[in-house]
mmCIF file of C-alpha atoms and ligand atoms in Angstrom:
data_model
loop_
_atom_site.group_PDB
_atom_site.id
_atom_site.type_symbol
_atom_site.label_atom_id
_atom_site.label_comp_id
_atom_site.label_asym_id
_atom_site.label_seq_id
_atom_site.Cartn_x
_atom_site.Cartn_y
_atom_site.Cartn_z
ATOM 1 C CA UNK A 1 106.188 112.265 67.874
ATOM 2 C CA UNK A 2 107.475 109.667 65.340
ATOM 3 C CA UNK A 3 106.123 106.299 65.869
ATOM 4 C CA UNK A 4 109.132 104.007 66.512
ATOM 5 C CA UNK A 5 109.366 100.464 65.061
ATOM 6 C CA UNK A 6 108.925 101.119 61.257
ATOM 7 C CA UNK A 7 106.913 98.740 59.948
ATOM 8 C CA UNK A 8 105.793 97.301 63.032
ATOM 9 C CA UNK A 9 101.825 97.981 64.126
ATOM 10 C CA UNK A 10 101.093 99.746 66.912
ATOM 11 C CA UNK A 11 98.076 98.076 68.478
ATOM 12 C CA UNK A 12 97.601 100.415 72.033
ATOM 13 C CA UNK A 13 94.679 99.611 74.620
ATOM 14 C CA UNK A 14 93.516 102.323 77.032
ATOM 15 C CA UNK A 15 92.676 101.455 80.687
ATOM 16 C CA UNK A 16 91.446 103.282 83.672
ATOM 17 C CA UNK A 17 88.113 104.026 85.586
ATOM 18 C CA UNK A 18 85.472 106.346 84.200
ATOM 19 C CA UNK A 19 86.363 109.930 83.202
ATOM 20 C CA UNK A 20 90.325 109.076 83.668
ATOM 21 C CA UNK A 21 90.564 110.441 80.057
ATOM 22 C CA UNK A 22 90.785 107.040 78.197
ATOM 23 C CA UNK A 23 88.294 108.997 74.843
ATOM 24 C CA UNK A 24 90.200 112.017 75.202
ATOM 25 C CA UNK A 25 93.711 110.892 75.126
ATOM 26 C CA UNK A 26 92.908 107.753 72.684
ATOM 27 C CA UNK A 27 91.662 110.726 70.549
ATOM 28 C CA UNK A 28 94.691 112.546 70.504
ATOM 29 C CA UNK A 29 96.944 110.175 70.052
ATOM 30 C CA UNK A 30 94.691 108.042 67.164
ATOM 31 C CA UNK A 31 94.691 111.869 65.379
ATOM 32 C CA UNK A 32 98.439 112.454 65.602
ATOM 33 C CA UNK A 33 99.807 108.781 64.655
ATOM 34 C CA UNK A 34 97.018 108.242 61.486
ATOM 35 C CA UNK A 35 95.447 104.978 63.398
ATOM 36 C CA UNK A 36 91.774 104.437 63.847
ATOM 37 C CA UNK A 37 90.591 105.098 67.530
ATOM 38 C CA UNK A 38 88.027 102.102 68.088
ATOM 39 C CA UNK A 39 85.663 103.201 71.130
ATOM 40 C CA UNK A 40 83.166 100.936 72.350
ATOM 41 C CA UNK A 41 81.710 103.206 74.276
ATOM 42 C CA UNK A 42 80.660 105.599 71.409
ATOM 43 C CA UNK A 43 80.039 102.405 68.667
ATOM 44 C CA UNK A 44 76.963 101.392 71.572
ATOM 45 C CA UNK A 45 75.992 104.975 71.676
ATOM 46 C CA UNK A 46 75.862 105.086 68.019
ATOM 47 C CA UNK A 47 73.439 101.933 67.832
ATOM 48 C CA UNK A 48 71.244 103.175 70.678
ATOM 49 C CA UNK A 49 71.009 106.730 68.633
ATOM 50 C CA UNK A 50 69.960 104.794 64.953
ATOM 51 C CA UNK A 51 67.961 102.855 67.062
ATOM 52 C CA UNK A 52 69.723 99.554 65.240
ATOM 53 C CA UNK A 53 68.853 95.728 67.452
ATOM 54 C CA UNK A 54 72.225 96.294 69.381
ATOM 55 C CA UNK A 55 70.937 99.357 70.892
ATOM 56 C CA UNK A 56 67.789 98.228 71.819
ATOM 57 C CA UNK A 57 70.054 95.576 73.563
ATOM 58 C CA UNK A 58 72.598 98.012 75.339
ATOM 59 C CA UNK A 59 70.711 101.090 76.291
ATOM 60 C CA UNK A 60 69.159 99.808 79.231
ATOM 61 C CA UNK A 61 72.245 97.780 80.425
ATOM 62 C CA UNK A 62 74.456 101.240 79.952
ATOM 63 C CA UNK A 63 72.163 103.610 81.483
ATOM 64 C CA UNK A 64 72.074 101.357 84.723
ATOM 65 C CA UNK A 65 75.379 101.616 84.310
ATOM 66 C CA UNK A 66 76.824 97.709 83.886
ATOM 67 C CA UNK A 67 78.511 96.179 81.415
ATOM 68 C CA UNK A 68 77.057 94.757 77.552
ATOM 69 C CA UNK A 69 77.572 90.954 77.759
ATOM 70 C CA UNK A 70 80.831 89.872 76.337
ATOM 71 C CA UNK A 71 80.148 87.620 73.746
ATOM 72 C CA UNK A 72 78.569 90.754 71.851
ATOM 73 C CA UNK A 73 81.191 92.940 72.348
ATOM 74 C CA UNK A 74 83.638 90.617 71.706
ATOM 75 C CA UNK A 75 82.101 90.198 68.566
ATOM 76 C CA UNK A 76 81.976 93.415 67.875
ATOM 77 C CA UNK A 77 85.409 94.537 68.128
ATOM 78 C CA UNK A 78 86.581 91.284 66.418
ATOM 79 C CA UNK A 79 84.837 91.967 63.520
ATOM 80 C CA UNK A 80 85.824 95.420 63.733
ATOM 81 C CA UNK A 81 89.743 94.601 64.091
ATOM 82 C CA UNK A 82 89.223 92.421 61.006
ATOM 83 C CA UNK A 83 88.972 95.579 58.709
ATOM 84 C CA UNK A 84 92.051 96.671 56.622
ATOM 85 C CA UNK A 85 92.623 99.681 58.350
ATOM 86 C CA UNK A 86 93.504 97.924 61.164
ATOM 87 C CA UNK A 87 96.864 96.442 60.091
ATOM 88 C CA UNK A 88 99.015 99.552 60.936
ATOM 89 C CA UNK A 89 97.717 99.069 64.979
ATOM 90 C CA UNK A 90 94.661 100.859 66.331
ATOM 91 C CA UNK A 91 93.810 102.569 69.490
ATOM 92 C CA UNK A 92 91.379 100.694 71.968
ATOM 93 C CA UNK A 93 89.223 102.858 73.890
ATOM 94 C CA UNK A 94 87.065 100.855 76.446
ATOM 95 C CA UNK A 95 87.863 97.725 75.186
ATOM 96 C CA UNK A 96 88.702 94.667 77.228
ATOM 97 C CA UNK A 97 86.768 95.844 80.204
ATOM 98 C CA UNK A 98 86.601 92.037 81.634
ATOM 99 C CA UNK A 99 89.469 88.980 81.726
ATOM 100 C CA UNK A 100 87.056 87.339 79.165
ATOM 101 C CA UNK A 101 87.452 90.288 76.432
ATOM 102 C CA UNK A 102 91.364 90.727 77.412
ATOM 103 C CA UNK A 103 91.724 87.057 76.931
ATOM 104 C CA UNK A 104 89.662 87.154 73.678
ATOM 105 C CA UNK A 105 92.008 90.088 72.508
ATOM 106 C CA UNK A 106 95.056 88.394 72.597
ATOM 107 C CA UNK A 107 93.840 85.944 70.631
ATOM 108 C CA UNK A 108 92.333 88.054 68.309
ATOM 109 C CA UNK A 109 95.801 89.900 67.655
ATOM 110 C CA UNK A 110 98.140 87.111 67.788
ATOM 111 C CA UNK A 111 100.521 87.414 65.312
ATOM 112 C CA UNK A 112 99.632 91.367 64.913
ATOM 113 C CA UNK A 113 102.629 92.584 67.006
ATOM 114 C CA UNK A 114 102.426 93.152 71.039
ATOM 115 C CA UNK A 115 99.427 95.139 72.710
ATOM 116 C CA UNK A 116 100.649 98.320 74.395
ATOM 117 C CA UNK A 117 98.837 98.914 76.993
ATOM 118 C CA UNK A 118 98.477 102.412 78.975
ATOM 119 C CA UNK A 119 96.479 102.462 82.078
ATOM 120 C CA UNK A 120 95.588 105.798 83.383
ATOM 121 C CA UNK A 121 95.576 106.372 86.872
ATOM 122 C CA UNK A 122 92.934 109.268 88.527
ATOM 123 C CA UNK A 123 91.549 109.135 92.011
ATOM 124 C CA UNK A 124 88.374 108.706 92.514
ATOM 125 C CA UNK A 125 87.264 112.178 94.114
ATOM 126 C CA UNK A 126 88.762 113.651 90.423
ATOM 127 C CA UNK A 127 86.459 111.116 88.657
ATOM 128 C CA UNK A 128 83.556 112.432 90.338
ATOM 129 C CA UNK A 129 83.950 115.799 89.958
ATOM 130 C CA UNK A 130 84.920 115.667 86.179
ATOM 131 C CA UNK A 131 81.805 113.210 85.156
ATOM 132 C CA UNK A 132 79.384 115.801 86.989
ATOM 133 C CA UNK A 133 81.015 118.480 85.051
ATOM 134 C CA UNK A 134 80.377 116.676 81.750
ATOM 135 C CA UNK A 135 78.567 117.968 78.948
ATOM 136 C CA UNK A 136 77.999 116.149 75.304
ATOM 137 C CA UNK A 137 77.120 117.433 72.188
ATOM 138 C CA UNK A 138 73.609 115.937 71.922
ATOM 139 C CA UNK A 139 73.799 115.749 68.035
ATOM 140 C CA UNK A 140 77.292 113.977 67.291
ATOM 141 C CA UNK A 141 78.257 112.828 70.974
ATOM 142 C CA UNK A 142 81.670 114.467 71.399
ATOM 143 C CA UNK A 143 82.412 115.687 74.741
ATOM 144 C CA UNK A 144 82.571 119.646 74.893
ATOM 145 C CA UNK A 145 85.537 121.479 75.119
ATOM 146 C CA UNK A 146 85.438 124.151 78.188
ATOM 147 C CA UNK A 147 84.608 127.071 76.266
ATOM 148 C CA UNK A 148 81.887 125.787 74.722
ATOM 149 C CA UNK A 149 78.697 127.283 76.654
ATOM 150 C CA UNK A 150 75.905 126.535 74.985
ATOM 151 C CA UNK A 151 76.409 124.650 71.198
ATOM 152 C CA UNK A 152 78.459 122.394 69.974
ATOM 153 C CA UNK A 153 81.597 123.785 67.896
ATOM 154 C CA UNK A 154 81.461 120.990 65.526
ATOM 155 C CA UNK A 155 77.865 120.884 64.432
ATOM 156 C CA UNK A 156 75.971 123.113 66.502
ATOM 157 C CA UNK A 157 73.768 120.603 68.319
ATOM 158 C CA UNK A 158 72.936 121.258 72.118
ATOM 159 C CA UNK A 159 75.381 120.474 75.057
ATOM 160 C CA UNK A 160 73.996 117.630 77.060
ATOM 161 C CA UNK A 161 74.874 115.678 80.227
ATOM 162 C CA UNK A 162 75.802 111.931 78.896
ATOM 163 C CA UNK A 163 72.719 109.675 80.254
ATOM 164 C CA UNK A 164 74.968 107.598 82.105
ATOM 165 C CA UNK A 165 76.561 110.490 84.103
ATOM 166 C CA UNK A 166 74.081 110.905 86.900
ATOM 167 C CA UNK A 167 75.453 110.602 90.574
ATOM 168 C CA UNK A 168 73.865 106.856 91.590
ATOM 169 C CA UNK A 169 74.993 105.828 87.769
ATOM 170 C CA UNK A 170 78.335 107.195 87.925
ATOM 171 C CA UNK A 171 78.761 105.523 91.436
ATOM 172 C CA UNK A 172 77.615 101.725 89.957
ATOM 173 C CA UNK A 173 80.174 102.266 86.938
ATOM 174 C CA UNK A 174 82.396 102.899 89.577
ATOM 175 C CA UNK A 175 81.559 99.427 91.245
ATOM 176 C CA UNK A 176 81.244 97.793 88.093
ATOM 177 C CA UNK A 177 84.918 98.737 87.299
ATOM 178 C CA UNK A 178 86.791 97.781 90.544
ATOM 179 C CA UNK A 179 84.563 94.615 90.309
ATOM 180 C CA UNK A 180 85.079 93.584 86.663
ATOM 181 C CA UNK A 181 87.364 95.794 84.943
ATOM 182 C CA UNK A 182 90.359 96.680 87.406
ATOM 183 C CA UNK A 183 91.383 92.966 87.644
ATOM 184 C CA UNK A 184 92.975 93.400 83.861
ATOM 185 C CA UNK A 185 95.085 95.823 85.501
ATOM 186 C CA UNK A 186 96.729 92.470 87.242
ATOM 187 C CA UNK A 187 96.093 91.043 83.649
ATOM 188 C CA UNK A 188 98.191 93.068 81.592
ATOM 189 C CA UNK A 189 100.648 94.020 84.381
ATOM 190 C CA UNK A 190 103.283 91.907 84.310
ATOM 191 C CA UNK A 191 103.963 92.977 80.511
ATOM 192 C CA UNK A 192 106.773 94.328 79.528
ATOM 193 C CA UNK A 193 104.518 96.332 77.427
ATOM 194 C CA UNK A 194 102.376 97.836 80.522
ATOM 195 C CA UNK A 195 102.578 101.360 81.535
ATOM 196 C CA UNK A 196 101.090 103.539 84.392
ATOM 197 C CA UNK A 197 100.303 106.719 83.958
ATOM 198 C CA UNK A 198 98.932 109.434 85.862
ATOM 199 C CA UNK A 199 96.073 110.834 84.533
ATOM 200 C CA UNK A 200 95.385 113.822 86.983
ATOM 201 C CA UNK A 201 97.636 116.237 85.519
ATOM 202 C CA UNK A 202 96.489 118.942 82.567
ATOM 203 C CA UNK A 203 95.483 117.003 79.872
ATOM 204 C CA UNK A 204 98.644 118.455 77.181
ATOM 205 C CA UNK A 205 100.939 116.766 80.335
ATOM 206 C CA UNK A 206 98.815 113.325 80.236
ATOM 207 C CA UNK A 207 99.054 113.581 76.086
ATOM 208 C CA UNK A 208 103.008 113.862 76.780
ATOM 209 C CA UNK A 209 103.023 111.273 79.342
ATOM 210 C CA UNK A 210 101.582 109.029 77.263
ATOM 211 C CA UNK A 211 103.288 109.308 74.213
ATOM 212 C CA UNK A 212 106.575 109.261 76.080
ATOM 213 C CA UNK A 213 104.951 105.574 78.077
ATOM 214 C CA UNK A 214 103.963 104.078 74.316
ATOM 215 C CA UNK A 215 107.540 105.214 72.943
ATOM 216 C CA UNK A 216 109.109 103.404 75.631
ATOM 217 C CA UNK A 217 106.862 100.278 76.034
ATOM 218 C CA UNK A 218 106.973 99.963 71.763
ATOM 219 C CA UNK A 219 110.768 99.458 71.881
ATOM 220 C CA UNK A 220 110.302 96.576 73.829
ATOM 221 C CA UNK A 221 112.341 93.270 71.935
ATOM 222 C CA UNK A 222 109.557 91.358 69.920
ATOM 223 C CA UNK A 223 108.136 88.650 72.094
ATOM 224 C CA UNK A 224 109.813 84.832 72.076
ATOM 225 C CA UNK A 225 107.769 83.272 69.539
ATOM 226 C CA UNK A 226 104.223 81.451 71.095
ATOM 227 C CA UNK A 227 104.546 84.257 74.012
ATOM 228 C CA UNK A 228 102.013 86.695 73.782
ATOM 229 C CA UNK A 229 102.838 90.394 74.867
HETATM 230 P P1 LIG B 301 82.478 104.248 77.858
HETATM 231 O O1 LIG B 301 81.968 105.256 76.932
HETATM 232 O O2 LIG B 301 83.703 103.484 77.504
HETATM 233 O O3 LIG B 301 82.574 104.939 79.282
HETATM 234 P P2 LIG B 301 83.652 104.912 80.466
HETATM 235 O O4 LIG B 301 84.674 103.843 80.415
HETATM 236 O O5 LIG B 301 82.825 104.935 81.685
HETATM 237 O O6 LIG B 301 84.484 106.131 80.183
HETATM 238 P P3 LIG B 301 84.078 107.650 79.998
HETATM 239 O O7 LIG B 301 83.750 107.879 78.552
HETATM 240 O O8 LIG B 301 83.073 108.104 81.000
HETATM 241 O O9 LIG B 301 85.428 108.326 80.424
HETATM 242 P P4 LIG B 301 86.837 108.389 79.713
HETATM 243 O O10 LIG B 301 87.840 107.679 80.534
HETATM 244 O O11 LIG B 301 86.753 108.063 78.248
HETATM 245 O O12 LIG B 301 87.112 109.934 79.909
HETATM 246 P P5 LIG B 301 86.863 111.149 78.890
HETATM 247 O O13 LIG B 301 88.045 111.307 78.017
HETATM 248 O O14 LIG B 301 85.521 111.017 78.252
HETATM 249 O O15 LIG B 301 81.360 103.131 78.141
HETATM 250 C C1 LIG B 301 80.033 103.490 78.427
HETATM 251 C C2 LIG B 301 79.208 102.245 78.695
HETATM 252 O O16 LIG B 301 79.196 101.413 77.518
HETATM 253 C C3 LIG B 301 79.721 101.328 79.798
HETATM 254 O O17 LIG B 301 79.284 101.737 81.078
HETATM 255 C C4 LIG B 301 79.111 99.984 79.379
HETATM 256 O O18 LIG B 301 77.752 99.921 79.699
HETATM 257 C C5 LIG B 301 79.216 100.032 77.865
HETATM 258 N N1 LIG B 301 80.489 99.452 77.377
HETATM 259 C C6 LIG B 301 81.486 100.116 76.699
HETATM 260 N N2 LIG B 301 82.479 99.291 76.406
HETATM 261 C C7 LIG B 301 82.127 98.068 76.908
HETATM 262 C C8 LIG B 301 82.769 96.812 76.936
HETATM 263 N N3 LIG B 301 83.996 96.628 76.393
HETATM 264 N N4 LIG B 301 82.135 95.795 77.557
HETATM 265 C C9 LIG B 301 80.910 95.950 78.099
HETATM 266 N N5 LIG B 301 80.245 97.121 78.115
HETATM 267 C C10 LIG B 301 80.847 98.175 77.512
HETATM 268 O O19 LIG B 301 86.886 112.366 79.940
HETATM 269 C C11 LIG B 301 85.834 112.539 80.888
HETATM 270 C C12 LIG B 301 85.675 114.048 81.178
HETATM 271 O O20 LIG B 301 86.878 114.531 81.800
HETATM 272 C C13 LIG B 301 85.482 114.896 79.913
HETATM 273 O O21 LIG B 301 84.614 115.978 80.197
HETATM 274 C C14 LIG B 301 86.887 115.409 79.595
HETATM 275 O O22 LIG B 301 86.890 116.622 78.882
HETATM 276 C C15 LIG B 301 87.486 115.539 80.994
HETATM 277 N N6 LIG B 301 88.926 115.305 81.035
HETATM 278 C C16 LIG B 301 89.620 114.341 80.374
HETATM 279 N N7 LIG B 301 90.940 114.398 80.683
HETATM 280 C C17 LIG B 301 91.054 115.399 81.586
HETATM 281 C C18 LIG B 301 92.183 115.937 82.299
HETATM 282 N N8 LIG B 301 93.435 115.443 82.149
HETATM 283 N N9 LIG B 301 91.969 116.966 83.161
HETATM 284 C C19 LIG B 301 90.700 117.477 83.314
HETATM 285 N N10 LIG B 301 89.602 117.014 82.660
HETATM 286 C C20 LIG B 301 89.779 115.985 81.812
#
């Protein structure tokens, strides 16, 4: 799919619960359209893997399964929206997960073009069953593809559950979302740039739904000037 809007950056944000596909999908899509896929999921699991302060910080906080506080992480993705590569858009995976960050977003990309923002939709009983199913390369962190069984086809490491996917962690990132994260739903919703999607379908359909949704929501008019989209 051609992005539509020459010129204009496509800046998309990915919501929905955990295991509704938001790394998957933001994968795809980053790949196809040439835009860098920012995931803060996998920059913390990074830092807690080299061991760097910010991991010290976040591994405990992620394996109980809340949320990193969000000055750091808004100062994390700020700095990391300031980079050049940025300018075209860029696809946020897990990022705002709290009114504070979606608040601190639009400021960061006013004047950047509007934030598209897909929300995908899986019940809960699907959640469940696809986080205990999970397995992650233990090496470079990618999730593994079905027919992986034992290695990881990228660089051989072993498949491993994610630490956070447990039953009673799952279960609290399930709390912490309908407690802190689901009210941006209500945030962004009244866009003209919001879009539903539903996210318990194959994932080639969700890829299709989604591009179709960002298509759409992109050819929005530009915003009246001082309204943020
Ligand atoms: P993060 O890594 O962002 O975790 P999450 O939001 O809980 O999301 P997941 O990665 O579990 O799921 P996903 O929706 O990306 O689904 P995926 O594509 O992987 O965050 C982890 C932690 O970091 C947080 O708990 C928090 O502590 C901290 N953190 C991160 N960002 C933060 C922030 N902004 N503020 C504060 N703290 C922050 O798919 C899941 C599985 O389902 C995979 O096995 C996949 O293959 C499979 N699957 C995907 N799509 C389909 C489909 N359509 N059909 C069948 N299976 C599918």
């Amino acid at each position: 799919m051609n992005v539509p809007r020459a010129g204009a950056a496509l800046n998309v944000v990915m919501l929905g619960p955990p295991g509704a596909g938001k790394g998957t999908q933001a994968e795809r899509f980053a790949r196809t359209h040439g835009l860098p896929k920012i995931s803060t999921g996998d920059m913390l699991r990074e830092a807690v893997h080299a061991h760097t302060p910010l991991g010290c910080v976040a591994r405990e906080t992620m394996d109980r399964g809340e949320l990193v506080g969000d000055d750091v992480m808004i100062g994390i993705v700020g700095e990391r929206l300031g980079r050049p590569d940025t300018t075209g858009g860029f696809v946020l995976d897990g990022f705002p997960r709290t009114v504070p960050q979606a608040t601190a977003l639009d400021g960061m990309v006013q004047g950047r073009g509007p934030l598209v923002v897909v929300d995908i939709v899986v019940p809960e009983d699907v959640l469940l069953r696809r986080l205990a199913a999970r397995r992650i390369c233990g090496s470079c962190g990618v999730n593994a593809a079905i027919e992986w069984t034992m290695s990881c086809a990228a660089c051989g490491g072993s498949l491993v559950h994610r630490t956070d996917d447990g039953n009673g962690v799952v279960r609290e990132r399930l709390k912490v979302y309908h407690r802190q994260t689901k009210p941006i739903v209500e945030f962004y919703s009244g866009r003209p740039t919001f879009r539903a999607i539903d996210g318990n379908q194959p994932p080639d359909v969700v890829t299709g739904a989604m591009d179709a949704a960002i298509r759409e929501a992109s050819l929005v008019p530009a915003p009246v000037k001082g309204v943020v989209l």
